[in-house]
XYZ file of C-alpha atoms in Angstrom:
658
model
C 30.146 5.963 -7.869
C 27.670 4.642 -10.442
C 28.875 1.098 -9.746
C 27.497 1.303 -6.216
C 23.887 1.662 -7.350
C 23.345 -2.042 -8.065
C 24.852 -2.900 -4.688
C 21.992 -1.036 -3.001
C 19.657 -3.753 -4.269
C 22.203 -6.572 -4.118
C 22.893 -6.246 -0.372
C 19.377 -7.015 0.940
C 18.772 -9.439 -1.938
C 21.862 -11.415 -0.905
C 20.640 -11.325 2.694
C 17.256 -12.725 1.650
C 18.877 -15.510 -0.375
C 21.234 -16.425 2.469
C 18.580 -16.423 5.191
C 15.900 -18.226 3.191
C 18.221 -20.847 1.679
C 20.831 -21.204 4.437
C 18.796 -23.566 6.562
C 18.466 -23.936 10.325
C 22.204 -23.501 10.911
C 21.595 -19.736 10.615
C 18.741 -19.637 13.140
C 20.888 -18.236 15.939
C 22.445 -15.460 13.849
C 19.825 -14.867 11.162
C 18.365 -11.732 12.738
C 21.797 -10.151 13.031
C 22.697 -11.021 9.441
C 19.421 -9.605 8.120
C 19.950 -6.369 10.024
C 23.560 -6.071 8.819
C 22.512 -6.459 5.175
C 19.889 -3.734 5.616
C 22.429 -1.440 7.298
C 24.929 -2.200 4.512
C 22.461 -0.886 1.953
C 21.967 2.281 4.011
C 25.746 2.665 4.348
C 26.037 2.508 0.542
C 23.276 5.092 0.146
C 25.071 7.736 2.207
C 28.122 8.233 -0.101
C 25.832 8.196 -3.139
C 23.759 10.960 -1.552
C 26.941 12.911 -0.852
C 27.980 12.451 -4.475
C 24.692 13.883 -5.731
C 24.964 16.854 -3.381
C 28.442 17.628 -4.709
C 27.083 18.030 -8.266
C 25.198 20.867 -9.913
C 21.421 20.573 -9.598
C 20.988 19.781 -13.299
C 23.595 16.991 -13.289
C 22.470 14.936 -10.318
C 21.521 11.822 -12.249
C 23.617 8.649 -12.198
C 23.063 5.678 -14.517
C 24.265 2.091 -14.303
C 23.593 -0.421 -17.075
C 24.076 -4.043 -16.059
C 22.937 -6.048 -19.085
C 20.325 -6.279 -21.826
C 17.511 -8.301 -20.411
C 15.317 -8.952 -23.482
C 16.883 -7.764 -26.786
C 14.497 -9.066 -29.477
C 14.255 -7.027 -32.673
C 12.728 -3.672 -31.838
C 11.816 -4.894 -28.348
C 14.573 -4.065 -25.893
C 14.423 -4.261 -22.096
C 17.502 -3.519 -20.001
C 18.431 -4.162 -16.408
C 19.635 -0.644 -15.698
C 19.360 1.766 -12.799
C 18.780 5.495 -12.515
C 19.647 7.416 -9.367
C 18.418 10.997 -9.217
C 16.968 13.288 -6.561
C 13.614 11.499 -6.480
C 14.948 7.947 -6.301
C 17.679 9.015 -3.842
C 15.016 10.352 -1.480
C 13.245 7.005 -1.539
C 16.487 5.057 -1.160
C 17.398 6.937 2.021
C 13.898 6.506 3.424
C 13.641 2.806 2.557
C 17.084 1.834 3.823
C 17.101 4.201 6.815
C 13.660 3.498 8.237
C 13.888 -0.108 7.037
C 17.115 -0.630 9.019
C 15.501 0.821 12.148
C 12.590 -1.582 11.732
C 15.073 -4.463 11.404
C 16.725 -3.410 14.669
C 13.340 -3.110 16.376
C 12.384 -6.577 15.133
C 15.350 -8.154 16.927
C 13.591 -7.574 20.238
C 10.027 -7.829 19.009
C 10.486 -11.235 17.345
C 12.885 -12.560 19.991
C 10.767 -15.560 20.933
C 9.505 -16.466 17.469
C 10.844 -19.817 16.275
C 10.844 -18.637 12.642
C 12.719 -15.394 13.238
C 15.389 -16.161 10.627
C 12.726 -16.582 7.942
C 11.060 -13.343 9.050
C 14.282 -11.382 8.577
C 14.772 -13.052 5.197
C 11.355 -11.768 4.130
C 12.212 -8.282 5.441
C 15.401 -8.286 3.349
C 13.450 -9.459 0.305
C 10.968 -6.635 0.828
C 13.744 -4.014 0.947
C 15.398 -5.425 -2.179
C 12.119 -5.379 -4.147
C 11.277 -1.829 -3.076
C 14.763 -0.583 -3.931
C 14.525 -2.222 -7.350
C 11.188 -0.477 -7.878
C 12.525 3.030 -7.186
C 15.938 2.575 -8.850
C 14.789 1.044 -12.156
C 15.354 3.288 -15.172
C 12.456 1.790 -17.129
C 8.884 0.782 -16.443
C 9.359 -2.908 -17.199
C 12.087 -3.313 -14.589
C 9.998 -1.189 -12.227
C 7.236 -3.756 -12.758
C 9.559 -6.521 -11.545
C 10.160 -4.629 -8.309
C 6.439 -3.838 -8.114
C 5.569 -7.535 -8.232
C 8.398 -8.362 -5.830
C 6.918 -5.987 -3.272
C 3.548 -7.712 -3.711
C 5.114 -11.124 -3.113
C 7.084 -9.992 -0.054
C 4.018 -8.296 1.444
C 2.039 -11.516 0.994
C 4.734 -13.471 2.847
C 5.013 -10.932 5.666
C 1.305 -10.244 6.209
C 0.672 -13.991 6.353
C 3.808 -14.756 8.361
C 1.745 -16.183 11.218
C -0.209 -18.329 8.773
C -1.307 -20.683 11.538
C -3.918 -17.995 12.249
C -6.725 -18.241 9.695
C -7.194 -14.457 9.876
C -3.555 -13.874 8.886
C -3.709 -16.320 5.987
C -6.930 -14.717 4.761
C -5.483 -11.197 5.080
C -2.416 -12.177 3.044
C -4.539 -13.646 0.260
C -6.783 -10.595 0.280
C -3.829 -8.207 -0.020
C -2.356 -10.297 -2.819
C -5.586 -10.495 -4.831
C -6.569 -6.833 -4.457
C -3.076 -5.785 -5.494
C -3.313 -8.013 -8.569
C -6.195 -5.835 -9.773
C -3.949 -2.781 -9.615
C -1.090 -4.700 -11.196
C -3.236 -5.345 -14.256
C -3.448 -1.568 -14.637
C 0.339 -1.210 -14.563
C 0.831 -4.017 -17.086
C -1.674 -2.433 -19.492
C -0.001 0.966 -19.035
C 3.375 -0.543 -19.931
C 1.918 -2.154 -23.073
C 0.381 1.164 -24.099
C 3.721 2.876 -23.536
C 5.512 0.438 -25.823
C 2.945 0.758 -28.597
C 2.996 4.558 -28.259
C 6.682 5.309 -27.669
C 8.399 2.080 -28.769
C 10.272 1.825 -25.456
C 9.830 1.450 -21.686
C 12.727 3.694 -20.590
C 11.875 6.732 -18.464
C 13.902 9.161 -20.571
C 12.289 8.576 -23.990
C 8.794 7.969 -22.580
C 8.638 11.035 -20.339
C 10.614 13.165 -22.774
C 8.162 12.436 -25.609
C 4.997 12.747 -23.539
C 4.500 16.364 -24.570
C 4.364 15.337 -28.250
C 1.761 12.597 -27.745
C -2.003 12.897 -28.089
C -3.983 13.634 -24.955
C -6.154 10.557 -25.468
C -3.213 8.158 -25.338
C -1.725 9.911 -22.316
C -5.098 9.779 -20.548
C -5.371 6.032 -21.129
C -1.858 5.469 -19.789
C -2.463 7.809 -16.838
C -5.706 6.084 -15.811
C -4.003 2.685 -15.868
C -1.108 4.038 -13.783
C -3.649 5.430 -11.315
C -5.311 2.012 -11.065
C -1.912 0.525 -10.223
C -1.300 3.226 -7.609
C -4.705 2.594 -6.027
C -3.793 -1.052 -5.478
C -0.359 -0.578 -3.938
C -1.205 2.586 -1.977
C -4.606 1.345 -0.726
C -6.642 4.122 -2.314
C -10.344 4.026 -3.126
C -11.617 1.717 -4.577
C -8.787 -0.798 -3.880
C -8.251 0.052 -0.225
C -9.952 -2.913 1.443
C -6.751 -4.919 2.064
C -4.945 -2.390 4.258
C -6.842 -2.847 7.525
C -6.637 -6.623 7.368
C -2.883 -6.375 6.736
C -2.559 -5.645 10.477
C -2.651 -9.405 11.025
C 1.077 -9.502 10.323
C 3.679 -8.774 13.027
C 3.767 -5.095 14.005
C 7.170 -4.389 12.363
C 5.536 -5.446 9.094
C 2.842 -2.834 9.610
C 5.504 -0.180 10.171
C 7.457 -1.247 7.094
C 4.468 -1.522 4.750
C 2.580 1.528 6.001
C 5.423 3.987 6.471
C 8.420 3.664 4.194
C 7.730 1.134 1.482
C 4.725 -0.523 -0.104
C 1.976 2.077 0.305
C 4.288 4.825 -0.918
C 4.938 3.019 -4.209
C 1.829 4.494 -5.819
C 2.897 8.030 -4.897
C 6.307 7.357 -6.447
C 4.742 5.960 -9.632
C 2.520 9.015 -10.178
C 5.260 11.504 -9.329
C 7.814 9.738 -11.531
C 5.264 9.758 -14.378
C 4.482 13.448 -13.895
C 5.089 14.310 -17.566
C 2.334 11.862 -18.570
C -0.188 13.282 -16.109
C 0.732 16.872 -16.976
C -0.380 16.131 -20.540
C -3.576 14.348 -19.454
C -5.817 16.728 -17.446
C -8.614 14.172 -17.140
C -6.271 11.570 -15.643
C -4.865 14.236 -13.325
C -8.378 15.113 -12.161
C -9.039 11.436 -11.456
C -5.903 11.324 -9.275
C -7.074 14.380 -7.324
C -10.547 12.927 -6.775
C -9.154 9.573 -5.592
C -6.819 11.316 -3.137
C -9.489 13.635 -1.730
C -12.036 10.837 -1.281
C -9.499 8.501 0.318
C -8.117 11.035 2.800
C -11.633 11.482 4.188
C -12.520 7.784 3.883
C -9.485 6.646 5.880
C -9.905 9.354 8.507
C -13.528 8.402 9.164
C -12.615 4.715 9.452
C -9.815 5.580 11.903
C -12.317 7.296 14.214
C -14.286 4.100 14.843
C -11.564 1.497 15.385
C -10.796 0.195 18.889
C -7.899 -1.934 17.608
C -4.878 0.382 17.904
C -3.206 -0.999 14.776
C -6.361 -0.743 12.674
C -6.878 2.846 13.834
C -3.352 3.597 12.583
C -4.098 1.701 9.357
C -7.033 4.032 8.685
C -4.653 6.905 9.392
C -2.177 5.575 6.824
C -4.903 5.341 4.205
C -5.843 8.945 4.916
C -2.286 10.301 4.883
C -1.476 8.532 1.615
C -4.659 10.161 0.305
C -3.081 13.545 1.068
C -0.006 12.521 -0.935
C -2.044 11.276 -3.894
C -4.072 14.505 -3.813
C -0.865 16.548 -3.919
C 0.558 14.422 -6.746
C -2.613 15.006 -8.734
C -2.114 18.766 -8.506
C 0.880 18.556 -10.830
C 3.967 20.774 -10.401
C 2.196 22.652 -7.609
C 2.059 19.521 -5.465
C 4.652 16.943 -6.585
C 7.398 18.106 -4.214
C 4.997 18.417 -1.274
C 3.607 14.918 -1.910
C 7.129 13.511 -1.548
C 7.937 15.793 1.396
C 4.891 14.542 3.287
C 5.784 10.995 2.272
C 9.175 11.347 3.968
C 7.900 13.018 7.137
C 5.086 10.451 7.275
C 7.735 7.748 7.057
C 9.197 9.025 10.319
C 6.099 9.639 12.397
C 3.957 6.777 11.109
C 6.760 4.229 11.514
C 7.264 5.600 15.035
C 3.551 5.294 15.782
C 3.384 1.694 14.605
C 6.513 0.735 16.507
C 5.036 2.486 19.541
C 1.855 0.451 19.132
C 3.995 -2.674 18.975
C 5.759 -1.606 22.162
C 2.400 -1.198 23.895
C 1.337 -4.638 22.710
C 4.674 -6.062 23.878
C 3.963 -4.802 27.390
C 0.277 -5.761 27.329
C 0.446 -9.440 26.359
C -0.360 -8.670 22.706
C -3.612 -6.922 23.581
C -4.707 -4.607 20.743
C -8.044 -3.293 22.061
C -7.603 0.281 23.320
C -10.674 -0.117 25.528
C -8.470 -2.410 27.645
C -5.580 0.025 27.901
C -5.526 3.260 29.876
C -2.981 4.979 32.129
C 0.036 3.373 30.420
C 2.152 6.546 30.342
C 3.641 5.940 33.788
C 4.518 2.314 33.019
C 5.982 2.937 29.551
C 7.517 6.447 29.635
C 9.773 6.104 26.578
C 6.959 4.640 24.505
C 4.635 7.390 25.713
C 7.022 10.217 24.811
C 8.030 8.849 21.407
C 4.454 7.911 20.498
C 3.310 11.322 21.718
C 5.783 13.126 19.480
C 4.591 11.088 16.508
C 1.016 11.986 17.486
C 1.817 15.701 17.583
C 3.571 15.450 14.220
C 0.700 13.722 12.429
C -1.964 16.138 13.689
C 0.129 19.067 12.421
C 1.168 20.602 15.741
C 3.111 23.815 14.954
C 6.834 23.247 14.616
C 6.739 19.483 14.072
C 7.183 17.650 10.780
C 3.544 17.183 9.824
C 2.897 20.900 10.305
C 5.337 21.745 7.518
C 4.452 19.000 5.043
C 0.679 18.551 5.388
C 0.014 22.292 5.553
C 1.837 22.712 2.242
C -0.492 20.152 0.656
C -3.508 22.062 1.967
C -2.080 25.272 0.478
C -1.471 23.489 -2.833
C -5.074 22.235 -2.820
C -6.398 25.766 -2.446
C -3.978 26.896 -5.185
C -5.908 24.717 -7.660
C -8.096 27.782 -8.050
C -11.800 28.313 -8.613
C -14.534 26.182 -7.128
C -12.392 23.078 -7.451
C -9.694 24.660 -5.296
C -12.168 25.550 -2.558
C -13.628 22.017 -2.577
C -10.225 20.332 -2.431
C -8.900 22.745 0.172
C -12.021 22.274 2.276
C -11.705 18.485 2.072
C -8.053 18.693 3.112
C -8.949 20.951 6.071
C -11.760 18.618 7.129
C -9.339 15.705 6.946
C -6.921 17.603 9.224
C -9.682 18.093 11.803
C -10.686 14.422 11.734
C -7.021 13.393 11.956
C -6.620 15.440 15.147
C -9.785 13.815 16.539
C -8.952 10.154 15.969
C -5.286 10.459 16.913
C -6.177 12.270 20.146
C -8.651 9.462 20.792
C -5.832 6.928 20.392
C -3.583 8.865 22.794
C -6.261 9.291 25.459
C -7.514 5.711 25.347
C -3.992 4.275 25.467
C -1.947 6.440 27.812
C -4.451 8.364 29.939
C -7.497 7.705 32.067
C -8.439 4.668 34.114
C -6.251 1.561 34.032
C -8.900 -0.562 32.396
C -6.594 -3.531 31.888
C -6.870 -4.367 35.594
C -10.438 -5.584 35.056
C -11.481 -8.802 33.360
C -12.495 -8.067 29.760
C -16.177 -7.789 28.946
C -17.400 -9.494 25.785
C -18.272 -7.055 23.027
C -20.649 -7.753 20.150
C -18.458 -5.521 17.986
C -15.551 -7.963 18.194
C -15.189 -11.029 15.992
C -15.098 -14.106 18.188
C -15.662 -17.820 18.144
C -18.378 -19.507 20.163
C -17.156 -19.280 23.805
C -17.087 -22.164 26.197
C -19.673 -22.154 28.961
C -18.895 -19.360 31.417
C -15.724 -18.264 29.579
C -14.920 -14.617 28.900
C -14.318 -13.996 25.186
C -11.149 -12.129 24.218
C -10.249 -10.437 20.934
C -9.796 -12.853 18.081
C -11.669 -15.646 19.829
C -9.303 -16.202 22.775
C -11.033 -17.245 25.996
C -10.332 -16.764 29.680
C -11.939 -19.317 32.022
C -14.025 -17.842 34.852
C -11.864 -16.585 37.717
C -8.642 -17.223 35.806
C -8.102 -13.721 34.386
C -4.631 -12.393 35.164
C -4.088 -8.705 34.396
C -1.067 -7.888 32.221
C 1.981 -6.240 33.739
C 2.772 -3.313 31.444
C 6.474 -2.529 31.211
C 8.871 -0.659 28.990
C 10.294 -2.447 25.962
C 13.982 -3.400 25.643
C 16.483 -0.972 24.144
C 16.539 -2.775 20.810
C 12.925 -1.584 20.451
C 13.075 1.829 22.157
C 16.203 3.140 20.379
C 14.609 2.957 16.887
C 11.515 4.611 18.346
C 13.645 7.467 19.719
C 15.409 7.971 16.369
C 12.080 8.068 14.537
C 10.697 10.506 17.107
C 13.624 12.854 16.420
C 12.779 12.717 12.714
C 9.125 13.354 13.535
C 10.116 16.548 15.304
C 12.824 18.028 13.097
C 12.578 16.617 9.542
C 9.824 18.918 8.284
C 11.478 22.043 9.657
C 14.842 21.159 8.125
C 13.234 20.474 4.744
C 11.509 23.871 4.807
C 14.607 26.015 5.412
C 14.931 28.072 2.219
C 12.566 25.564 0.584
C 15.450 23.085 0.621
C 13.339 20.009 -0.189
C 11.496 21.711 -3.043
C 14.788 22.959 -4.483
C 16.252 19.447 -4.208
C 13.406 17.823 -6.176
C 12.621 20.606 -8.642
C 14.938 19.400 -11.453
C 13.067 16.074 -11.502
C 9.484 16.998 -10.585
C 9.383 20.694 -11.594
C 7.648 23.167 -9.297
C 5.025 25.906 -9.497
C 3.937 28.042 -6.541
C 0.389 28.362 -7.839
C -2.021 31.126 -6.845
C -4.036 30.219 -3.735
C -7.050 32.462 -3.060
C -5.937 32.848 0.569
C -2.585 33.853 1.985
C -0.303 31.204 3.432
C -0.807 32.722 6.883
C -4.600 32.488 6.623
C -4.452 28.830 5.524
C -1.992 27.986 8.323
C -4.263 29.681 10.862
C -7.270 27.759 9.569
C -5.320 24.498 9.782
C -4.311 25.167 13.391
C -7.891 26.089 14.300
C -9.397 22.896 12.879
C -6.616 20.875 14.546
C -7.463 22.416 17.933
C -11.161 21.741 17.346
C -10.441 18.080 16.580
C -8.320 17.710 19.719
C -10.965 19.443 21.823
C -13.812 17.265 20.582
C -11.800 14.118 21.253
C -10.971 15.322 24.764
C -14.641 16.004 25.517
C -15.584 12.562 24.250
C -12.743 10.433 25.651
C -10.827 12.563 28.146
C -13.689 13.634 30.393
C -15.849 10.535 30.140
C -15.064 6.930 31.100
C -14.356 4.595 28.195
C -17.119 1.961 28.085
C -16.014 -1.660 28.270
C -18.382 -2.461 25.412
C -18.490 -0.133 22.433
C -21.929 1.565 22.221
C -24.048 0.913 19.172
C -23.469 4.430 17.875
C -24.895 6.229 14.871
C -25.364 4.750 11.418
C -22.082 6.374 10.288
C -20.240 4.952 13.320
C -21.516 1.457 12.654
C -20.570 1.767 8.996
C -17.097 3.056 9.921
C -16.553 0.053 12.201
C -17.191 -2.055 9.113
C -14.713 0.024 7.090
C -17.550 2.043 5.538
C -18.962 -1.183 4.113
C -16.127 -1.615 1.622
C -16.007 -5.392 2.118
C -19.801 -5.579 1.963
C -19.707 -3.679 -1.326
C -16.958 -5.901 -2.720
C -18.853 -9.023 -1.713
C -22.178 -7.826 -3.130
C -20.849 -6.360 -6.375
C -17.691 -8.315 -7.146
C -18.013 -11.666 -5.363
C -21.762 -12.216 -5.651
C -22.056 -10.241 -8.881
C -19.067 -12.060 -10.321
C -20.642 -15.377 -9.338
C -23.882 -14.479 -11.106
C -21.961 -13.351 -14.176
C -19.988 -16.600 -14.178
C -23.152 -18.662 -13.920
C -24.711 -16.679 -16.786
C -21.625 -17.240 -18.926
C -21.664 -20.961 -18.127
C -25.318 -21.135 -19.139
C -24.511 -19.208 -22.323
C -21.713 -21.641 -23.040
C -23.967 -24.656 -22.503
C -27.004 -23.382 -24.375
C -25.507 -21.287 -27.189
C -21.891 -22.274 -27.775
C -22.218 -25.956 -26.944
C -25.689 -25.950 -28.541
C -24.295 -24.671 -31.834
C -21.422 -27.140 -31.796
C -23.542 -30.105 -30.758
C -26.327 -29.103 -33.178
C -23.904 -28.979 -36.095
C -22.486 -32.347 -35.102
C -25.982 -33.826 -34.832
C -26.982 -32.481 -38.246
C -23.900 -33.975 -39.837
C -24.581 -37.276 -38.132
C -28.167 -37.350 -39.465
C -27.064 -36.439 -42.964
C -24.391 -39.131 -42.836
C -26.952 -41.712 -41.770
C -29.162 -40.887 -44.752
C -26.284 -40.856 -47.218
C -25.076 -44.158 -45.820
C -28.327 -45.802 -46.988
C -27.413 -44.989 -50.582
C -24.340 -47.214 -50.346
C -26.140 -50.625 -50.270
C -23.408 -52.780 -51.925
C -25.471 -53.693 -55.091
C -23.696 -53.090 -58.445
C -27.015 -52.452 -60.268
C -27.785 -49.590 -57.874
C -24.403 -47.981 -58.467
C -24.877 -48.389 -62.285
C -28.265 -46.648 -62.099
C -26.733 -43.831 -60.015
C -23.904 -43.409 -62.516
C -26.401 -43.350 -65.382
C -28.515 -40.791 -63.580
C -25.479 -38.636 -62.840
C -24.343 -38.785 -66.466
C -27.845 -37.825 -67.632
C -27.854 -34.829 -65.308
C -24.464 -33.691 -66.597
C -25.550 -34.063 -70.265
C -28.742 -32.158 -69.612
C -26.869 -29.380 -67.816
C -24.377 -29.134 -70.678
C -27.113 -28.867 -73.310
C -28.899 -26.200 -71.289
C -25.689 -24.190 -70.927
C -25.037 -24.311 -74.679
C -28.617 -23.410 -75.404
C -28.266 -20.280 -73.312
């Protein structure tokens, strides 16, 4: 069975090569070929999963060595794969949810002239992510890591004719490069410390290494995770990534790219277990980000950007859990899987709404869509109930366990982390209820001509025109309301499958702690000692969830949604601007970097160039004076020789006299 591991990566990689290099002759069948290659990878994953289940818990690791990549002296890098419980979980999620997104894209991208290329990029994305989670060493993992960054750049900027999409792709690429520097430095530190990149020797020797070295490696790994998983302070790219087609949002935000950081930290658990300071940094980043993303999600009227803030927040929960060590590793991955179901379903549901609403994304121009799009409403609603932690659904089982693990940290720190996680649960219930109410309930606001909003980015409108989101214009009297309708089966069937996972996955994983038992040989597990009983924490979580739903209903269910967003409080205005993250980046990094560059240029001109040019000038002056001595007269040279000989004789006599 080990020989099948490489085929998991090879199938979508072959699909990408065929679709991107096959030319226009594949335009008519490219979407089907791309989907078949994705399904082929999932079909290969199933027997491998069965094989692991048939083995004892301690022997569920398969290895496949393909070839030695860089054998140079003591430096050795192999192309080899490792399939264990952790990587198998990711493989099933990536190929399963990824295949559903491929199927959904058949209908969603039906009228796009570049559909074949789009499916080629999707296949490339799957191949890179599978390489990342299957690599048995950090250097090969880095190849997959960079491949994911490249594929995300291509997919986010797929509609590059839109300046906003091209800008968003560049922004995602550049911000991720900052995190990638962290991973590259961590890999260098590993080699100098352990003499290898392979998981086995590195993680096996971590307990024998000094805490200082492990802390340095852990901090660099955290920097890498912050970039890929959009965690503070490298989170600014995620909201703009919504400029790509909606299936891209589902793929990036649910099952693949943003989960890579969680995988990296969990896989490197032995390093973080030996570096308490690095582990504390992970916990702080997760706690701050789960609140940061939730607050941003409350203020967005763009349905996809509201869900992007939600993704940031939910990944924050996972990073928080991963930072708790053996108490939280398994629950971080459990929430990652359940989140893959309900968040992918929510994004695909948002795409279905856009499909029926002429690509409108502003929820202020939705309303009452449940009777026009019943399948979308039900599947989106189940994903909504799962993410807010409604009892019995997937999010209830996975997110509540993270909150329990946060309290189990103990002491004041445990109360702070547990309180932050509870507050995040309340805000999650608020903003997701807001999304549901504004989209599927209330007045059918799309029947009215849109009113320009100062909160929306727009170009200068023509005289008398009505601005639309993104600068589109509707001439006076020419507004035609959309005709909302249900999406085709190629889009609704994946949504139904994901909704089933949103309902049942968490409960199935929790039977006899099945998921924890599955991962324990790889991640280890510790129940911890929370200051409150599990029942008390669950009750508190349900209470704050109900409060969040109630507040959202009072705000958006009982009052009409204004056509123009009110000015709001200072926090609301800041949240609409993503809590000023771009303003901070521009002021500190862009403007500050510009000032630093100018100062360095001035230093180069005045000091470095001054020293070089001054030395050159001095030599030139000295040469000019010495050149006057060489006048071409023999008598002058004879006098100089006589003088030189006299000096030498005098020096010799003085030396002997001494």
